[in-house]
CSV table of C-alpha atoms and ligand atoms in Angstrom, one decimal:
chain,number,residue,atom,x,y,z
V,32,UNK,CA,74.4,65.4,28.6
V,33,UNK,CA,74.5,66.7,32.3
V,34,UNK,CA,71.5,68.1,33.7
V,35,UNK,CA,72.2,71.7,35.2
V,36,UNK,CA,70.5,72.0,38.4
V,37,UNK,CA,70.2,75.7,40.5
V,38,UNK,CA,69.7,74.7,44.0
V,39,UNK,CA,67.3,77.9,46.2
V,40,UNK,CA,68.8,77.1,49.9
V,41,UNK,CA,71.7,75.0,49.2
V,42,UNK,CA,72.8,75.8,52.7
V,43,UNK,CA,69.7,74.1,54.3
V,44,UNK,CA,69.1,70.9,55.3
V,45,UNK,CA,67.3,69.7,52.0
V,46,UNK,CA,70.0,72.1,49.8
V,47,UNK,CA,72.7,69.9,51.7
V,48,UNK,CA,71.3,66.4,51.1
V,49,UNK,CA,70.6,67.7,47.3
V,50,UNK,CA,74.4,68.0,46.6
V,51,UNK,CA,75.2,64.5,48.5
V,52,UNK,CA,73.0,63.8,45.4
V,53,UNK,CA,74.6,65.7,42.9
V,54,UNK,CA,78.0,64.7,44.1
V,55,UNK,CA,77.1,61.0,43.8
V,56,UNK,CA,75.9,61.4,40.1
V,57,UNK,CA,79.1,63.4,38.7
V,58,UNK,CA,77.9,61.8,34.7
V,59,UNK,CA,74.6,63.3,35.1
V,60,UNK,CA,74.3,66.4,37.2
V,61,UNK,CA,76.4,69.6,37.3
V,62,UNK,CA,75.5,72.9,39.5
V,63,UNK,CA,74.2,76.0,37.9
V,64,UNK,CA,73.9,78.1,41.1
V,65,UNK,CA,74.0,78.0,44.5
V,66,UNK,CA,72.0,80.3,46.8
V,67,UNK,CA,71.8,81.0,50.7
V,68,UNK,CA,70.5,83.9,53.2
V,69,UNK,CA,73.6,84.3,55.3
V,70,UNK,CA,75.2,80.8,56.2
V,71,UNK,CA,78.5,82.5,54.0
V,72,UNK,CA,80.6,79.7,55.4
V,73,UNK,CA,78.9,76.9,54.1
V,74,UNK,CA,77.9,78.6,50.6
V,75,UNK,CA,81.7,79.1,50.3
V,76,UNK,CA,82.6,75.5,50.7
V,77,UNK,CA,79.6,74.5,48.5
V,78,UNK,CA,81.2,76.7,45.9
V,79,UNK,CA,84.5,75.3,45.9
V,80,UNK,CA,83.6,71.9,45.5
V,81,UNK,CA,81.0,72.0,42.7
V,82,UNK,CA,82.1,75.2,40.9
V,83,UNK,CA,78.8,76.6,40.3
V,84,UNK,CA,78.3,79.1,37.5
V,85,UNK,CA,76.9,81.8,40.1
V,86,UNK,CA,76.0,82.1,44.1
V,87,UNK,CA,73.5,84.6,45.5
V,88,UNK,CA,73.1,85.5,48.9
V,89,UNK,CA,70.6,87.8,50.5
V,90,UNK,CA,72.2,88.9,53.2
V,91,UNK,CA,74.2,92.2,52.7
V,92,UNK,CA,76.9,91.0,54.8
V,93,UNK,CA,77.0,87.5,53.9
V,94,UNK,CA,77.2,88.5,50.5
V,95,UNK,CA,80.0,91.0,51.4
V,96,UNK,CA,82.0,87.7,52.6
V,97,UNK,CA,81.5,85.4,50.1
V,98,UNK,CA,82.5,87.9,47.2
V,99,UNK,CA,85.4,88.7,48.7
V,100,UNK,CA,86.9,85.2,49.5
V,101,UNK,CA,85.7,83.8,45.9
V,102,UNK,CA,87.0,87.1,43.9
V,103,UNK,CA,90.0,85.0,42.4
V,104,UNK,CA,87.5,82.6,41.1
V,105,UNK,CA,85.4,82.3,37.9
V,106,UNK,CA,82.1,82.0,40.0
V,107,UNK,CA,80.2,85.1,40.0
V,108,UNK,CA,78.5,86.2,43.2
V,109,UNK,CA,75.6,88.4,42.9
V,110,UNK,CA,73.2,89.4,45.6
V,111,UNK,CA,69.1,89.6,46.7
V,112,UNK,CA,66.0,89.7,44.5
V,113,UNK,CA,68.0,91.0,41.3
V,114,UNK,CA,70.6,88.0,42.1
V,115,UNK,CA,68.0,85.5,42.2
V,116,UNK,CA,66.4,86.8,38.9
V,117,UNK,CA,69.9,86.5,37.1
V,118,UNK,CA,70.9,83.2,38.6
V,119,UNK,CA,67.2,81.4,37.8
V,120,UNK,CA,67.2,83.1,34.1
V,121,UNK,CA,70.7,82.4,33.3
V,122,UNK,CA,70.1,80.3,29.9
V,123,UNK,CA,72.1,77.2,31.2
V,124,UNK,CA,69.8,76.0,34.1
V,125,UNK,CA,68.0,73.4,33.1
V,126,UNK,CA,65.9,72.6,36.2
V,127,UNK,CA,65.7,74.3,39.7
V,128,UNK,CA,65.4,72.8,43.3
V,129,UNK,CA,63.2,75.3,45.5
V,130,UNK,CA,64.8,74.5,49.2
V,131,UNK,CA,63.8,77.5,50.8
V,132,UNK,CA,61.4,77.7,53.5
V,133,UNK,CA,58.1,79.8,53.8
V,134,UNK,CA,56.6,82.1,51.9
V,135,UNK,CA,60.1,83.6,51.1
V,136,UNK,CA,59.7,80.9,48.2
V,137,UNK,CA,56.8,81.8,46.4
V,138,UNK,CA,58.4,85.0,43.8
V,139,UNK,CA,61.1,82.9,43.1
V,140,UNK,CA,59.0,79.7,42.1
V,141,UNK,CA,56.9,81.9,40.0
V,142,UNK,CA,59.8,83.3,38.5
V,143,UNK,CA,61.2,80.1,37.7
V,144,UNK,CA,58.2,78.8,36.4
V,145,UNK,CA,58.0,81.9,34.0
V,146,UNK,CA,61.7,81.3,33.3
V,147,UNK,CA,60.5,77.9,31.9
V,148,UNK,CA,62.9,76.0,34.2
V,149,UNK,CA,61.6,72.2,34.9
V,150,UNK,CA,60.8,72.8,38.7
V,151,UNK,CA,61.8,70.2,41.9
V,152,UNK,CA,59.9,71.5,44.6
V,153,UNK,CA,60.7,71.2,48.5
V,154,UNK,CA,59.8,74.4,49.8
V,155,UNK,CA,55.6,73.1,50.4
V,156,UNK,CA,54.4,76.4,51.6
V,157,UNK,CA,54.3,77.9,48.0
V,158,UNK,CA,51.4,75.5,46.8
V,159,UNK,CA,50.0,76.0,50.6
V,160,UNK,CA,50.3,80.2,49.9
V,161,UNK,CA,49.9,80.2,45.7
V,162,UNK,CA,48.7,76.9,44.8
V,163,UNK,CA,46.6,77.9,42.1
V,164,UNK,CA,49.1,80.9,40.6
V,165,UNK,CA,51.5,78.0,40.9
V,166,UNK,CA,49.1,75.8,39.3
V,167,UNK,CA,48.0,78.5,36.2
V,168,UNK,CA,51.6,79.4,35.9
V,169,UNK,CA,52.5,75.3,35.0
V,170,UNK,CA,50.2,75.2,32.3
V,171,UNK,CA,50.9,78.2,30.7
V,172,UNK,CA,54.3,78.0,30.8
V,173,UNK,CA,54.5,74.2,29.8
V,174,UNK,CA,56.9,73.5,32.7
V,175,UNK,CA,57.3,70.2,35.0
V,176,UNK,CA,57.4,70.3,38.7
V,177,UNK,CA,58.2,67.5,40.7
V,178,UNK,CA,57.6,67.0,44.2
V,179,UNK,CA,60.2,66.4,46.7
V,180,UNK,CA,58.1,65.7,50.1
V,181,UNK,CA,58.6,62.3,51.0
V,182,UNK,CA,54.7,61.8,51.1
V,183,UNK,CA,54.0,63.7,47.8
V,184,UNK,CA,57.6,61.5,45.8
V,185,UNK,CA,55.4,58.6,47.4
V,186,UNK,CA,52.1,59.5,46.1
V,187,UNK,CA,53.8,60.7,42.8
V,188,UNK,CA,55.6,57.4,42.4
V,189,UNK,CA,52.3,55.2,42.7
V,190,UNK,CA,50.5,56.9,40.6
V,191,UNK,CA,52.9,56.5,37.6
V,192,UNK,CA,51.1,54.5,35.2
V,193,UNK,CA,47.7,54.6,36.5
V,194,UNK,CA,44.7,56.7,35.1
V,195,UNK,CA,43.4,59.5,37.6
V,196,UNK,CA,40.2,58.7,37.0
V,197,UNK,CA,40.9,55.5,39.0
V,198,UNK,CA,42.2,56.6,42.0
V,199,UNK,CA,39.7,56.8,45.0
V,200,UNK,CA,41.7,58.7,47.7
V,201,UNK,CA,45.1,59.4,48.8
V,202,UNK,CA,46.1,58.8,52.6
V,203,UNK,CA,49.4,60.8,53.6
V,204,UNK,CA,51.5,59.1,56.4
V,205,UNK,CA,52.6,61.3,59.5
V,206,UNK,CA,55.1,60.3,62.0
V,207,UNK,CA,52.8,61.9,64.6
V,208,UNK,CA,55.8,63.7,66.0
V,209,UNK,CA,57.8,63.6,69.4
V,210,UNK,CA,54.6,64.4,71.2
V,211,UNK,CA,52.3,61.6,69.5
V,212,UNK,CA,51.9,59.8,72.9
V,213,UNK,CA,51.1,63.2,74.8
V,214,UNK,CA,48.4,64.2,77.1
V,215,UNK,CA,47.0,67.4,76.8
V,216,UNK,CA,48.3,68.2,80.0
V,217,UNK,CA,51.7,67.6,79.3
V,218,UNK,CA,51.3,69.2,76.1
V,219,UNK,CA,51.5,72.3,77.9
V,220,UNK,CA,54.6,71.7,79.3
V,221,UNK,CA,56.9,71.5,76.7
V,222,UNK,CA,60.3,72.8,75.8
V,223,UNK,CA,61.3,74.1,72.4
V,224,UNK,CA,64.6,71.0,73.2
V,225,UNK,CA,61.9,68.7,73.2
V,226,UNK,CA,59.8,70.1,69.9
V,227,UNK,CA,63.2,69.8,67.8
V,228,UNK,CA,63.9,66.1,68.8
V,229,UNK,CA,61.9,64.4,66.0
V,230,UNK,CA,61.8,60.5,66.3
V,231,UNK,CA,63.1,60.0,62.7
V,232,UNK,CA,63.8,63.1,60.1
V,233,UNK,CA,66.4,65.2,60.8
V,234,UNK,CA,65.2,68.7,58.9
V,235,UNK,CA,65.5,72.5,59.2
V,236,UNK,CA,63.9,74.0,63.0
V,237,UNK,CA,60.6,75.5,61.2
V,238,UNK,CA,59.3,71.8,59.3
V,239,UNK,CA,60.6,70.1,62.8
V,240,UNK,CA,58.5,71.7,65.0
V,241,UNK,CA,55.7,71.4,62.1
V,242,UNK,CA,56.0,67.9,62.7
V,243,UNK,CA,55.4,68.4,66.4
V,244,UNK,CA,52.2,70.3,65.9
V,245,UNK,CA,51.4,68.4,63.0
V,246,UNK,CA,50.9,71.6,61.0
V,247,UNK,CA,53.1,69.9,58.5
V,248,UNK,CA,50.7,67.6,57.8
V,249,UNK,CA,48.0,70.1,57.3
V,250,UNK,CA,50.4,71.7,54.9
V,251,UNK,CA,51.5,68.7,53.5
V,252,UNK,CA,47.3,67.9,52.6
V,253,UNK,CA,47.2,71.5,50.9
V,254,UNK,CA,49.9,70.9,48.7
V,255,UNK,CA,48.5,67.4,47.9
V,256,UNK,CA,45.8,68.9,46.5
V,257,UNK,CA,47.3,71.2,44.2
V,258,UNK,CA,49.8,68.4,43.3
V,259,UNK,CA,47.2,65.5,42.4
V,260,UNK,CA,44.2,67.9,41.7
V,261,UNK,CA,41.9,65.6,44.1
V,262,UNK,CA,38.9,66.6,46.1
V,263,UNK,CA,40.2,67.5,50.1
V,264,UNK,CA,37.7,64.8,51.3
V,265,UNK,CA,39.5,62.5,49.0
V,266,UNK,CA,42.8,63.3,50.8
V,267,UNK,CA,43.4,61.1,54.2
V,268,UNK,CA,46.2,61.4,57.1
V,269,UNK,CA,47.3,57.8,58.9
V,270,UNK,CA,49.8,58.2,62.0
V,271,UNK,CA,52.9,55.7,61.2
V,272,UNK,CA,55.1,56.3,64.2
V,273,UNK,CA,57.9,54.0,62.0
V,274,UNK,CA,58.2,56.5,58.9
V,275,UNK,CA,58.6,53.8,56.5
V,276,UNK,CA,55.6,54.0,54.3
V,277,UNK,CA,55.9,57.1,52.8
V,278,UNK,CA,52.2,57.4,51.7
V,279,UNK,CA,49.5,55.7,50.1
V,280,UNK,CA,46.6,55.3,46.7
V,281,UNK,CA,43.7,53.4,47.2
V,282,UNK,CA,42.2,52.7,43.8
V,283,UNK,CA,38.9,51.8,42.4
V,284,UNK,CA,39.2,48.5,42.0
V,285,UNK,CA,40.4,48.0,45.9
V,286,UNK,CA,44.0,48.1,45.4
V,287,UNK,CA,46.0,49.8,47.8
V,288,UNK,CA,49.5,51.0,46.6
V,289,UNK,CA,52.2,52.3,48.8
V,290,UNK,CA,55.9,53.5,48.7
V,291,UNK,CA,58.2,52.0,51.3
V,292,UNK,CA,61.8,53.2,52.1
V,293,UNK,CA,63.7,54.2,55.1
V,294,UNK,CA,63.2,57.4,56.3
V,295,UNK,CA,66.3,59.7,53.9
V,296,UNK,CA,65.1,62.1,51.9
V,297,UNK,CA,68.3,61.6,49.3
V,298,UNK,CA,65.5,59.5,48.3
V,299,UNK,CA,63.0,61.9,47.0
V,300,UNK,CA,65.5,64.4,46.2
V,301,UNK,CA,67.5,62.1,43.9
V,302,UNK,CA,64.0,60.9,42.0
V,303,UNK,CA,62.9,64.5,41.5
V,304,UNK,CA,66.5,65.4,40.2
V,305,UNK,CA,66.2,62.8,37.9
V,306,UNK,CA,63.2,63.8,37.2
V,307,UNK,CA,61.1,60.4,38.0
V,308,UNK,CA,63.8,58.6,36.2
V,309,UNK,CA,65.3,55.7,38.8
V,310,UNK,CA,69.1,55.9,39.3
V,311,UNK,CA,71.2,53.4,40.7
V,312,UNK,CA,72.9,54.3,44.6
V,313,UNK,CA,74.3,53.2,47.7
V,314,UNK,CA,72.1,54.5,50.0
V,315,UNK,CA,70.9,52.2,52.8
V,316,UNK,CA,68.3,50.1,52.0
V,317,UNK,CA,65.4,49.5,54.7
V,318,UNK,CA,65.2,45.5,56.3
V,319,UNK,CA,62.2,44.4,57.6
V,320,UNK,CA,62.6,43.5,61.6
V,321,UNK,CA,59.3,44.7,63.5
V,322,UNK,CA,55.8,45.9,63.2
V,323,UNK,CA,54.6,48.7,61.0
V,324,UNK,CA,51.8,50.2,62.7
V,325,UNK,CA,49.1,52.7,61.8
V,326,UNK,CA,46.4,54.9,63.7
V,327,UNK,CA,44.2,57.9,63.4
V,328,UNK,CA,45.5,61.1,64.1
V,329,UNK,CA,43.5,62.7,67.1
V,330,UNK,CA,42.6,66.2,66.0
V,331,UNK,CA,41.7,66.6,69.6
V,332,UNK,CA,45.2,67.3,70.7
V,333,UNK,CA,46.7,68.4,67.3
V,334,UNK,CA,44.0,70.3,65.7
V,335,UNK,CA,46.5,71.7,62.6
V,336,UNK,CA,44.2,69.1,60.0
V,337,UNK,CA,41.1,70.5,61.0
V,338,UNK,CA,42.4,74.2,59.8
V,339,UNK,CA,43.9,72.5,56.5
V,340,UNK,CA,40.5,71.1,55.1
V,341,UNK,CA,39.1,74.7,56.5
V,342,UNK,CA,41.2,76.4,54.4
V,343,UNK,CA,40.5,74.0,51.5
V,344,UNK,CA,37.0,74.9,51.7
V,345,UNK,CA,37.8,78.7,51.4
V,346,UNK,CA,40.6,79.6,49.2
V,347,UNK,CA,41.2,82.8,48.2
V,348,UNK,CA,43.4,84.2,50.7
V,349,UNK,CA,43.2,81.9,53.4
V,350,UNK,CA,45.0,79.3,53.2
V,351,UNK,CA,47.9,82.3,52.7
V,352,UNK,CA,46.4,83.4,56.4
V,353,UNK,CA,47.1,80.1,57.9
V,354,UNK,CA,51.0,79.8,56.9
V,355,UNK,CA,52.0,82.9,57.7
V,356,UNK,CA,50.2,82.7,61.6
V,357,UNK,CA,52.0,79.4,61.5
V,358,UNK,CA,56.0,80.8,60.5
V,359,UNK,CA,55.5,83.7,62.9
V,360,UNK,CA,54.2,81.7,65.8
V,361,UNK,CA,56.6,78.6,65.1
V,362,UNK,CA,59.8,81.4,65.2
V,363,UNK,CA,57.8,82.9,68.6
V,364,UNK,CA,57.9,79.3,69.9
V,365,UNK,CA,61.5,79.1,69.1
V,366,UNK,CA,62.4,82.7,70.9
V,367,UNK,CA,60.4,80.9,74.0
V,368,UNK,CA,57.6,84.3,73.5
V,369,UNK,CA,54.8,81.6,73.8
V,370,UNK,CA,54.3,77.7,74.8
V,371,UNK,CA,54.0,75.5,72.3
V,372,UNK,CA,49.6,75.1,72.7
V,373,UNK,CA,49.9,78.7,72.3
V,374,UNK,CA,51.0,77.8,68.4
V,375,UNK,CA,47.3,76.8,67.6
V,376,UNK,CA,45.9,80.0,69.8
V,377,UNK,CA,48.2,82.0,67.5
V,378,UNK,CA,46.8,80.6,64.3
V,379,UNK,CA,43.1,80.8,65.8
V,380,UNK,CA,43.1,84.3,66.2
V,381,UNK,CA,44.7,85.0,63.1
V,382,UNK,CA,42.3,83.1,61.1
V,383,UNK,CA,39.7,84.9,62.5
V,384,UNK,CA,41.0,88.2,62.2
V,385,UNK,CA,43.1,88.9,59.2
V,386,UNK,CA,40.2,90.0,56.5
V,387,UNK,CA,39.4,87.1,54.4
V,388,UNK,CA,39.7,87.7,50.2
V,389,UNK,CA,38.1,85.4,47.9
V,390,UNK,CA,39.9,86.6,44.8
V,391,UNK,CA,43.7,86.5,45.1
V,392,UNK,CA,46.1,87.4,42.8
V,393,UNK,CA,50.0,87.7,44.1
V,394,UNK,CA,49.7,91.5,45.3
V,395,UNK,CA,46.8,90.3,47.8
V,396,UNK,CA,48.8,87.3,48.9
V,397,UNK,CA,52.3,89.6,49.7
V,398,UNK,CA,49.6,92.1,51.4
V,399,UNK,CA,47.9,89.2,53.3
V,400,UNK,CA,51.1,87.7,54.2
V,401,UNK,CA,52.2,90.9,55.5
V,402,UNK,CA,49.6,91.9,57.5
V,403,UNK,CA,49.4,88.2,59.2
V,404,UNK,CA,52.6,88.8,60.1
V,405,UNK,CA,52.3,91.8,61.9
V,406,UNK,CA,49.2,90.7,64.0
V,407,UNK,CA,51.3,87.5,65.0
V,408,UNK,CA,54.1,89.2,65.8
V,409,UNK,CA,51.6,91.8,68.3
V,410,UNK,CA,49.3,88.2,69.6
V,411,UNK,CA,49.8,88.4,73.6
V,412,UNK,CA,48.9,85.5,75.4
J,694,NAD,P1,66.3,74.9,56.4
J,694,NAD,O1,65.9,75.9,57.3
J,694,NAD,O2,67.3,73.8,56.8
J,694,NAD,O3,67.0,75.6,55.1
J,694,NAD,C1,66.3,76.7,54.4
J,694,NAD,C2,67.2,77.3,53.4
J,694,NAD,O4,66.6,78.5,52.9
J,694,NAD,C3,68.6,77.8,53.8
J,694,NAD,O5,69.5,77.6,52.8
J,694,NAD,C4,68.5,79.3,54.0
J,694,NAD,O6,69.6,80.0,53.8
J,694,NAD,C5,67.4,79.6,53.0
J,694,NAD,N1,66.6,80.8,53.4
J,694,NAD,C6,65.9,80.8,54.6
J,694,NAD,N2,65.2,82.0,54.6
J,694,NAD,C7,65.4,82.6,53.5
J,694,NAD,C8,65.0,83.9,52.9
J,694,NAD,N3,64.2,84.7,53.6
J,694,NAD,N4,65.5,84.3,51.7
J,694,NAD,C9,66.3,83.4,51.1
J,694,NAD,N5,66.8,82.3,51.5
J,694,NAD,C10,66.3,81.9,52.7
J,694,NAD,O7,65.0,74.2,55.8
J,694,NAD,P2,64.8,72.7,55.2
J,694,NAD,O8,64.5,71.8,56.4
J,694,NAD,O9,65.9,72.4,54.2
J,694,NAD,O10,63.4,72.9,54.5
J,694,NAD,C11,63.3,73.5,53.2
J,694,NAD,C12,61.9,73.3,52.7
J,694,NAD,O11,61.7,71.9,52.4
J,694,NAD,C13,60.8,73.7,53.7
J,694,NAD,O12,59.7,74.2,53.0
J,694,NAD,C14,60.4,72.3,54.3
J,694,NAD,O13,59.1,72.3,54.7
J,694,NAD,C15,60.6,71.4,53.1
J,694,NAD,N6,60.9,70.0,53.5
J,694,NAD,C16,62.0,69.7,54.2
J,694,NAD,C17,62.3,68.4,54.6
J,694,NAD,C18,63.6,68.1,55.3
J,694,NAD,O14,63.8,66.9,55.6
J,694,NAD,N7,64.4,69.0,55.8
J,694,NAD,C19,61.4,67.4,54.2
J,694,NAD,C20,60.3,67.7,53.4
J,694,NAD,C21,60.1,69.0,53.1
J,695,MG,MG1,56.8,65.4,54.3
């Protein structure tokens, strides 16, 4: 029996390296759907080869493209929110692969959840916005989600077989970013070239220059939390410039458990497709030659953890707060409006202007989202 998987940014980076997946597993997987905002190019291609049920786009225009140069075949092409709704209802899907970025995620997810489709989840910044909607939503719907960040596949691979109750803290590995070795000084300095030249991922522009700041990290310890439902003081960050452990469990008894692999996120994606089953593949396998080395990350220079355990501490709407300062000032950073320090000034002000809510249900996270948004966007430096 194939598995039908509907793929939310098949055009992106992790949307791409998903079909590599799917293409490599022709017994097992088959597309459902295939959706991007405007890349109509690519979506096209993708369409041809795997012969998805439906595509959405979001774009108007994009949309206009694709349905016009698929008309004379049997793949439907619908467009925005009402699109999406169809494409994640429609009865065959069995599980869905959330590969969008931002907050732009979080309906959908929900949706999905509701829809009672099994859930592989890339896009972190729904647990980081909605972790505990997300979280309610799970239970009550009886539906699976699976982590695809590297760190959490890692963290979700050693724990299988162990009791909760046994594990004493989870440490999250960070490449520490182009920038790791960086004074302050020239911190201030650099170029957006420089931000998108990670040392070992290559990803979409918003989680690269993340990784740079090290926001991704504090994103990454949100969505730990709502993943492995474990204390934030229980959740640790180790800089490993080599990005081969993935992440770490210490347990009780003293045992440290890790997952190793090189750094291809085919990995992840393939085990949360399979839905923590192992298959079989080619992919290249990691030899060791050199050191592995570890160090603490200096929340002088990078302060993004300190705001991460903040907004830990204060739910409600907060944590919502942080991400969208971040997506605004990351897509100023890339438009060259401000320097890349400028990034944590951006968040700073935000978080201590936007009104704080302690009770949030999804109307009060659009309207916080929103109105983060538009103070970014006015920030002056
Ligand atoms: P990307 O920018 O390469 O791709 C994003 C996809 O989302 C594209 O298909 C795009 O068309 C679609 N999209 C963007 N904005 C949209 C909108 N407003 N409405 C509908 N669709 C929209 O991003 P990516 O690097 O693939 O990352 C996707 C998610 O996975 C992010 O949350 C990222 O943090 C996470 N992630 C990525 C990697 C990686 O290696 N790329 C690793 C771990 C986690
Ligand atoms: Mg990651």
């Amino acid at each position: 029996m194939h598995r039908y998987i509907g793929i939310l940014g098949a055009t992106g980076s992790i949307g791409q390296q998903a079909l590599e997946i799917i293409a490599m597993h022709p017994e097992r997987f088959k597309v459902g759907f295939l959706t991007a905002h405007k890349n109509a190019e690519l979506l096209i291609q993708q369409a041809l080869q795997f012969q998805p049920e439906k595509v959405v786009l979001t774009d108007k225009k994009a949309y206009e493209t694709v349905k016009e140069t698929l008309s004379a075949h049997a793949i439907e092409v619908l467009f925005g929110e009402e699109g999406l709704r169809k494409a994640i209802a429609s009865s065959k899907i069995d599980l869905i692969l959330v590969a969008l970025v931002g907050f732009a995620g979080v309906l959908p997810t929900l949706y999905a959840i509701q829809q009672k489709k099994a859930i592989a989840l890339a896009n972190k910044e729904v647990l980081v916005v909605a972790g505990a909607l997300v979280k309610e939503y799970l239970q009550h719907y009886q539906v699976p989600l699976l982590p695809v960040d590297s760190e959490h596949s890692a963290i979700y691979q050693c724990l299988v077989g162990e009791d909760k109750a046994t594990v004493e803290k989870l440490v999250l590995t960070a490449s520490g970013g182009p920038f790791r070795t960086f004074s302050k000084e020239a911190l201030k300095k650099v170029t957006v070239q420089q931000a998108l030249q990670h040392p070992n991922w290559q990803m979409g522009a918003k989680i690269t220059v993340d990784s740079a700041t090290l926001m991704n990290k504090a994103l990454e310890v949100i969505e730990a939390y709502w993943l492995f439902d474990i204390p934030a003081h229980r959740i640790e960050v180790v800089i490993h410039p080599q990005s081969i452990v993935h992440s770490l469990v210490y347990f009780c008894d003293g045992s440290i458990k890790a997952q190793l692999g090189l750094p291809d996120m085919r990995v992840p994606i393939q085990y949360a497709l399979g839905m923590a089953v192992r298959l079989p593949n080619q992919l290249p396998r990691y030899v060791f030659n050199g050191a592995l080395t570890f160090e603490p990350p200096d929340l002088e220079r990078f302060p993004s953890l300190n705001y991460a355990y903040e907004a830990l501490e204060r739910g409600g709407n907060y944590p919502c707060i942080l991400n969208a300062a971040n997506e605004i000032a990351v897509e100023r950073f890339l438009k060259e409006e401000i320097t890349f320090l400028d990034i944590y000034r951006l968040i700073e002000y935000c978080l201590n202007h936007v009104p704080y809510e302690q009770q949030c249900d999804i109307e009060t996270l659009q309207q916080t989202d929103k109105e983060t948004r538009i103070i970014a966007k006015q920030w002056k430096t």
